[in-house]
Tab-separated table of C-alpha atoms in Angstrom:
chain	number	residue	atom	x	y	z
A	1230	UNK	CA	-3.267	-11.726	16.758
A	1231	UNK	CA	-0.414	-13.892	15.124
A	1232	UNK	CA	2.726	-13.600	14.524
A	1233	UNK	CA	4.857	-12.520	11.419
A	1234	UNK	CA	1.619	-10.121	9.909
A	1235	UNK	CA	-0.571	-9.519	13.742
A	1236	UNK	CA	1.173	-7.558	16.181
A	1237	UNK	CA	3.527	-10.210	17.978
A	1238	UNK	CA	7.230	-10.798	15.608
A	1239	UNK	CA	7.546	-14.613	14.425
A	1240	UNK	CA	10.900	-16.414	14.023
A	1241	UNK	CA	10.419	-18.357	11.709
A	1242	UNK	CA	9.914	-16.805	8.983
A	1243	UNK	CA	10.483	-18.680	4.815
A	1244	UNK	CA	12.101	-15.923	1.937
A	1245	UNK	CA	8.568	-14.476	-0.402
A	1246	UNK	CA	8.555	-15.761	-3.517
A	1247	UNK	CA	9.726	-13.522	-5.651
A	1248	UNK	CA	7.415	-12.497	-8.561
A	1249	UNK	CA	7.396	-11.856	-12.086
A	1250	UNK	CA	9.622	-9.284	-13.026
A	1251	UNK	CA	10.890	10.791	9.264
A	1252	UNK	CA	7.639	11.152	11.617
A	1253	UNK	CA	7.328	14.851	12.510
A	1254	UNK	CA	4.576	17.477	13.262
A	1255	UNK	CA	2.831	19.272	11.437
A	1256	UNK	CA	2.687	22.624	12.213
A	1257	UNK	CA	2.677	24.425	8.960
A	1258	UNK	CA	-0.479	26.612	8.577
A	1259	UNK	CA	-4.071	25.044	7.092
A	1260	UNK	CA	-4.216	24.815	3.817
A	1261	UNK	CA	-5.403	27.844	1.369
A	1262	UNK	CA	-7.750	27.082	-0.179
A	1263	UNK	CA	-6.955	27.884	-3.575
A	1264	UNK	CA	-9.149	29.675	-6.795
A	1265	UNK	CA	-11.259	27.193	-8.043
A	1266	UNK	CA	-9.196	28.446	-12.389
A	1267	UNK	CA	-6.022	27.926	-10.157
A	1268	UNK	CA	-7.112	24.271	-9.566
A	1269	UNK	CA	-8.395	24.221	-13.260
A	1270	UNK	CA	-4.670	25.290	-14.552
A	1271	UNK	CA	-3.323	23.358	-12.363
A	1272	UNK	CA	-4.567	19.819	-13.672
A	1273	UNK	CA	-4.717	21.216	-17.801
A	1274	UNK	CA	-1.016	22.172	-16.265
A	1275	UNK	CA	-0.802	18.881	-15.541
A	1276	UNK	CA	-2.058	16.991	-18.308
A	1277	UNK	CA	0.087	18.869	-20.126
A	1278	UNK	CA	3.326	18.081	-19.089
A	1279	UNK	CA	2.305	14.109	-18.497
A	1280	UNK	CA	1.504	13.723	-21.740
A	1281	UNK	CA	3.508	10.827	-23.534
A	1282	UNK	CA	4.782	9.410	-20.338
A	1283	UNK	CA	3.298	6.789	-19.062
A	1284	UNK	CA	1.194	7.022	-16.067
A	1285	UNK	CA	2.021	5.490	-12.776
A	1286	UNK	CA	1.150	3.435	-10.477
A	1287	UNK	CA	3.252	3.917	-7.152
A	1288	UNK	CA	2.967	0.961	-4.522
A	1289	UNK	CA	4.278	1.642	-1.319
A	1290	UNK	CA	5.058	-0.449	1.044
A	1291	UNK	CA	6.405	-2.157	4.293
A	1292	UNK	CA	7.073	-5.343	5.630
A	1293	UNK	CA	9.571	-6.860	7.978
A	1294	UNK	CA	9.060	-10.770	7.499
A	1295	UNK	CA	7.914	-10.812	3.757
A	1296	UNK	CA	4.095	-11.083	3.196
A	1297	UNK	CA	2.821	-7.883	2.587
A	1298	UNK	CA	6.004	-7.311	-0.268
A	1299	UNK	CA	4.910	-11.507	-1.580
A	1300	UNK	CA	1.747	-8.865	-2.129
A	1301	UNK	CA	3.080	-6.082	-3.802
A	1302	UNK	CA	5.045	-7.818	-6.308
A	1303	UNK	CA	2.120	-9.951	-7.386
A	1304	UNK	CA	0.187	-6.436	-7.240
A	1305	UNK	CA	3.256	-4.057	-8.950
A	1306	UNK	CA	3.296	-7.551	-11.593
A	1307	UNK	CA	-0.293	-6.884	-12.275
A	1308	UNK	CA	-0.717	-3.573	-12.212
A	1309	UNK	CA	2.637	-3.646	-14.882
A	1310	UNK	CA	0.698	-6.060	-17.771
A	1311	UNK	CA	-2.289	-3.299	-18.386
A	1312	UNK	CA	-1.145	-0.940	-21.307
A	1313	UNK	CA	0.091	2.764	-20.355
A	1314	UNK	CA	1.041	1.819	-17.029
A	1315	UNK	CA	3.886	1.817	-15.165
A	1316	UNK	CA	4.717	0.924	-11.859
A	1317	UNK	CA	7.075	2.132	-9.470
A	1318	UNK	CA	7.378	0.164	-5.880
A	1319	UNK	CA	8.948	0.791	-3.065
A	1320	UNK	CA	9.361	0.510	0.336
A	1321	UNK	CA	9.424	2.964	3.817
A	1322	UNK	CA	11.609	3.382	6.119
A	1323	UNK	CA	12.361	1.792	8.907
A	1324	UNK	CA	11.859	2.605	12.997
A	1325	UNK	CA	13.567	-0.110	14.004
A	1326	UNK	CA	17.209	0.019	14.843
A	1327	UNK	CA	19.339	-3.041	13.232
A	1328	UNK	CA	20.225	-4.886	16.790
A	1329	UNK	CA	15.839	-4.407	17.702
A	1330	UNK	CA	15.091	-6.000	14.050
A	1331	UNK	CA	17.816	-8.894	14.730
A	1332	UNK	CA	16.813	-9.745	18.358
A	1333	UNK	CA	12.794	-10.162	16.720
A	1334	UNK	CA	15.196	-12.183	13.585
A	1335	UNK	CA	13.922	-10.348	11.129
A	1336	UNK	CA	15.082	-10.740	7.506
A	1337	UNK	CA	17.283	-8.118	5.636
A	1338	UNK	CA	15.580	-6.174	2.900
A	1339	UNK	CA	15.890	-7.123	-0.024
A	1340	UNK	CA	18.202	-4.418	-1.438
A	1341	UNK	CA	16.753	-4.780	-5.319
A	1342	UNK	CA	13.206	-3.274	-2.878
A	1343	UNK	CA	14.988	1.310	-2.782
A	1344	UNK	CA	13.851	2.801	0.028
A	1345	UNK	CA	11.544	6.054	-1.240
A	1346	UNK	CA	13.396	9.294	-0.615
A	1347	UNK	CA	11.327	10.902	1.069
A	1348	UNK	CA	7.048	11.756	0.933
A	1349	UNK	CA	7.458	14.151	-2.104
A	1350	UNK	CA	7.680	11.204	-5.142
A	1351	UNK	CA	3.927	11.061	-4.226
A	1352	UNK	CA	2.734	13.668	-5.706
A	1353	UNK	CA	4.439	11.542	-9.064
A	1354	UNK	CA	2.216	8.392	-9.177
A	1355	UNK	CA	-1.140	9.062	-10.310
A	1356	UNK	CA	-2.524	6.224	-8.290
A	1357	UNK	CA	-0.849	4.055	-4.794
A	1358	UNK	CA	-1.272	1.338	-3.695
A	1359	UNK	CA	0.277	1.212	0.578
A	1360	UNK	CA	0.597	-2.342	1.956
A	1361	UNK	CA	1.057	-2.931	5.194
A	1362	UNK	CA	0.782	-5.426	8.293
A	1363	UNK	CA	-1.690	-4.412	11.455
A	1364	UNK	CA	-0.185	-3.663	14.964
A	1365	UNK	CA	-3.453	-3.707	16.748
A	1366	UNK	CA	-6.325	-3.710	13.978
A	1367	UNK	CA	-4.528	-0.666	12.326
A	1368	UNK	CA	-1.083	0.160	10.070
A	1369	UNK	CA	2.104	-0.544	11.764
A	1370	UNK	CA	4.353	1.641	12.847
A	1371	UNK	CA	7.163	1.993	9.931
A	1372	UNK	CA	3.579	2.955	7.990
A	1373	UNK	CA	2.083	5.626	9.521
A	1374	UNK	CA	5.493	7.382	10.392
A	1375	UNK	CA	5.311	7.543	7.047
A	1376	UNK	CA	2.261	8.906	6.695
A	1377	UNK	CA	2.859	11.475	9.674
A	1378	UNK	CA	6.101	12.498	7.014
A	1379	UNK	CA	3.515	14.415	4.437
A	1380	UNK	CA	2.992	17.387	6.326
A	1381	UNK	CA	4.068	19.605	3.267
A	1382	UNK	CA	1.745	17.301	1.176
A	1383	UNK	CA	-1.570	17.940	3.236
A	1384	UNK	CA	-0.635	21.367	3.306
A	1385	UNK	CA	-1.002	21.683	-0.289
A	1386	UNK	CA	-3.054	18.945	-1.034
A	1387	UNK	CA	-0.857	18.374	-3.586
A	1388	UNK	CA	-2.028	14.664	-3.369
A	1389	UNK	CA	-5.598	15.418	-2.907
A	1390	UNK	CA	-7.938	14.193	-6.670
A	1391	UNK	CA	-4.997	10.884	-6.644
A	1392	UNK	CA	-6.871	6.986	-6.031
A	1393	UNK	CA	-5.963	4.713	-3.499
A	1394	UNK	CA	-6.266	2.044	-1.647
A	1395	UNK	CA	-4.698	-0.929	0.497
A	1396	UNK	CA	-3.399	-4.568	1.318
A	1397	UNK	CA	-2.810	-5.793	4.530
A	1398	UNK	CA	-1.403	-9.210	6.522
A	1399	UNK	CA	-2.831	-10.076	10.220
A	1400	UNK	CA	-2.066	-12.845	12.125
A	1401	UNK	CA	-4.911	-14.896	12.444
A	1402	UNK	CA	-8.712	-14.492	10.398
A	1403	UNK	CA	-9.824	-12.412	13.370
A	1404	UNK	CA	-6.771	-9.724	13.266
A	1405	UNK	CA	-8.448	-6.698	11.721
A	1406	UNK	CA	-8.118	-8.162	7.866
A	1407	UNK	CA	-11.257	-5.330	7.517
A	1408	UNK	CA	-10.505	-2.525	10.065
A	1409	UNK	CA	-6.174	-2.361	9.390
A	1410	UNK	CA	-7.850	-0.756	6.060
A	1411	UNK	CA	-10.731	0.832	7.432
A	1412	UNK	CA	-8.318	1.918	10.061
A	1413	UNK	CA	-6.258	3.444	7.383
A	1414	UNK	CA	-8.690	5.504	5.540
A	1415	UNK	CA	-8.420	8.807	7.550
A	1416	UNK	CA	-4.572	9.208	6.185
A	1417	UNK	CA	-6.628	9.571	2.527
A	1418	UNK	CA	-9.295	11.391	3.745
A	1419	UNK	CA	-7.270	14.327	4.533
A	1420	UNK	CA	-5.026	14.153	1.778
A	1421	UNK	CA	-7.943	14.541	-0.273
A	1422	UNK	CA	-7.660	10.832	-2.121
A	1423	UNK	CA	-9.574	8.487	-3.668
A	1424	UNK	CA	-10.095	5.198	-2.174
A	1425	UNK	CA	-10.203	2.265	-4.409
A	1426	UNK	CA	-11.825	-0.809	-2.629
A	1427	UNK	CA	-11.868	-3.728	-4.746
A	1428	UNK	CA	-15.142	-4.333	-3.824
A	1429	UNK	CA	-15.971	-8.123	-5.255
A	1430	UNK	CA	-13.965	-7.903	-9.131
A	1431	UNK	CA	-11.684	-10.578	-7.721
A	1432	UNK	CA	-15.780	-12.471	-9.329
A	1433	UNK	CA	-15.402	-16.443	-8.143
A	1434	UNK	CA	-13.004	-16.060	-5.986
A	1435	UNK	CA	-14.102	-13.800	-2.821
A	1436	UNK	CA	-16.858	-17.033	-2.135
A	1437	UNK	CA	-14.648	-19.601	-2.149
A	1438	UNK	CA	-14.904	-21.397	1.961
A	1439	UNK	CA	-13.041	-23.839	0.784
A	1440	UNK	CA	-10.187	-22.711	1.981
A	1441	UNK	CA	-8.212	-20.009	4.267
A	1442	UNK	CA	-7.960	-17.057	2.513
A	1443	UNK	CA	-7.271	-13.035	3.608
A	1444	UNK	CA	-8.149	-10.239	2.043
A	1445	UNK	CA	-11.688	-8.629	1.772
A	1446	UNK	CA	-13.745	-5.665	-0.470
A	1447	UNK	CA	-10.821	-3.377	0.635
A	1448	UNK	CA	-8.266	-4.689	-0.874
A	1449	UNK	CA	-5.621	-7.963	-0.796
A	1450	UNK	CA	-4.850	-9.591	1.819
A	1451	UNK	CA	-3.107	-12.841	4.199
A	1452	UNK	CA	-2.185	-14.499	6.997
A	1453	UNK	CA	1.112	-15.006	7.576
A	1454	UNK	CA	0.012	-17.124	11.635
A	1455	UNK	CA	3.062	-17.649	13.492
A	1456	UNK	CA	4.807	-16.607	10.035
A	1457	UNK	CA	5.727	-19.261	8.582
A	1458	UNK	CA	2.409	-18.834	6.211
A	1459	UNK	CA	3.574	-17.647	2.882
A	1460	UNK	CA	0.462	-16.578	1.155
A	1461	UNK	CA	-1.721	-18.793	-0.961
A	1462	UNK	CA	-1.968	-19.212	-4.759
A	1463	UNK	CA	-5.460	-17.625	-4.493
A	1464	UNK	CA	-4.423	-14.634	-1.675
A	1465	UNK	CA	-1.661	-13.734	-4.760
A	1466	UNK	CA	-3.655	-13.278	-7.483
A	1467	UNK	CA	-6.136	-11.611	-5.385
A	1468	UNK	CA	-2.947	-9.353	-4.597
A	1469	UNK	CA	-2.703	-9.295	-8.724
A	1470	UNK	CA	-5.909	-8.678	-9.269
A	1471	UNK	CA	-6.021	-5.734	-6.834
A	1472	UNK	CA	-3.326	-3.795	-9.207
A	1473	UNK	CA	-4.196	-5.985	-13.107
A	1474	UNK	CA	-8.306	-3.169	-11.226
A	1475	UNK	CA	-6.457	-0.240	-9.703
A	1476	UNK	CA	-4.260	0.415	-12.432
A	1477	UNK	CA	-7.240	0.537	-14.669
A	1478	UNK	CA	-9.275	2.416	-12.391
A	1479	UNK	CA	-6.244	5.266	-12.323
A	1480	UNK	CA	-5.618	4.981	-16.531
A	1481	UNK	CA	-10.027	5.925	-16.491
A	1482	UNK	CA	-9.469	8.183	-14.734
A	1483	UNK	CA	-6.828	9.398	-16.106
A	1484	UNK	CA	-8.218	10.383	-19.644
A	1485	UNK	CA	-11.010	11.451	-18.005
A	1486	UNK	CA	-9.329	15.023	-16.904
């Protein structure tokens, strides 16, 4: 597995391109089954509360060396171009101590993107895109720790029915562009969320073989190599497409609610 987006940390990393402008075990009881009338009433109340406001697409990510952050910013640009959709960009908390990050030569996090206060923010979203690098074909521990903190949301199924998708970073071409997203789907399943892959909606760009390109039908992606390789033009365009596509799905589902 390569560095930067893969399993081995990079020692060579360029700054990410600027874009257009608490883990805890779940100890609670299993969620109760709500009567259909109660669920319907909650949906109506939610729709009424949301009337007059823009739909919110949260883009929640973890990025150690900047590759995933570059995709997140371009996804935000794409989603922000969809009328009626507000983009909320958040990073998950870092779990490694500063001295370890320094030894791994990880750059400081950009304060322009705030750390999500807690998983309790997620119910405010009408849809979510999660971005993370791979660690042996699965999401990085920092993102898993964030998912592990969503126990109270799981208990009450507060995220059920919300659309969600993934974008990833890997170190090599065989490093997990598909499996990293695939193994993450279990997190959505237990919350009752709706997985939204991009399929081949990117069009001809999904079939190009003349250059190296991350991404798959599961979602956008980047090959980080040893960390010195930054996202290509096509990889960034795919991330922007995913943001726009996801925003359009969120909007479509809201209009048919």
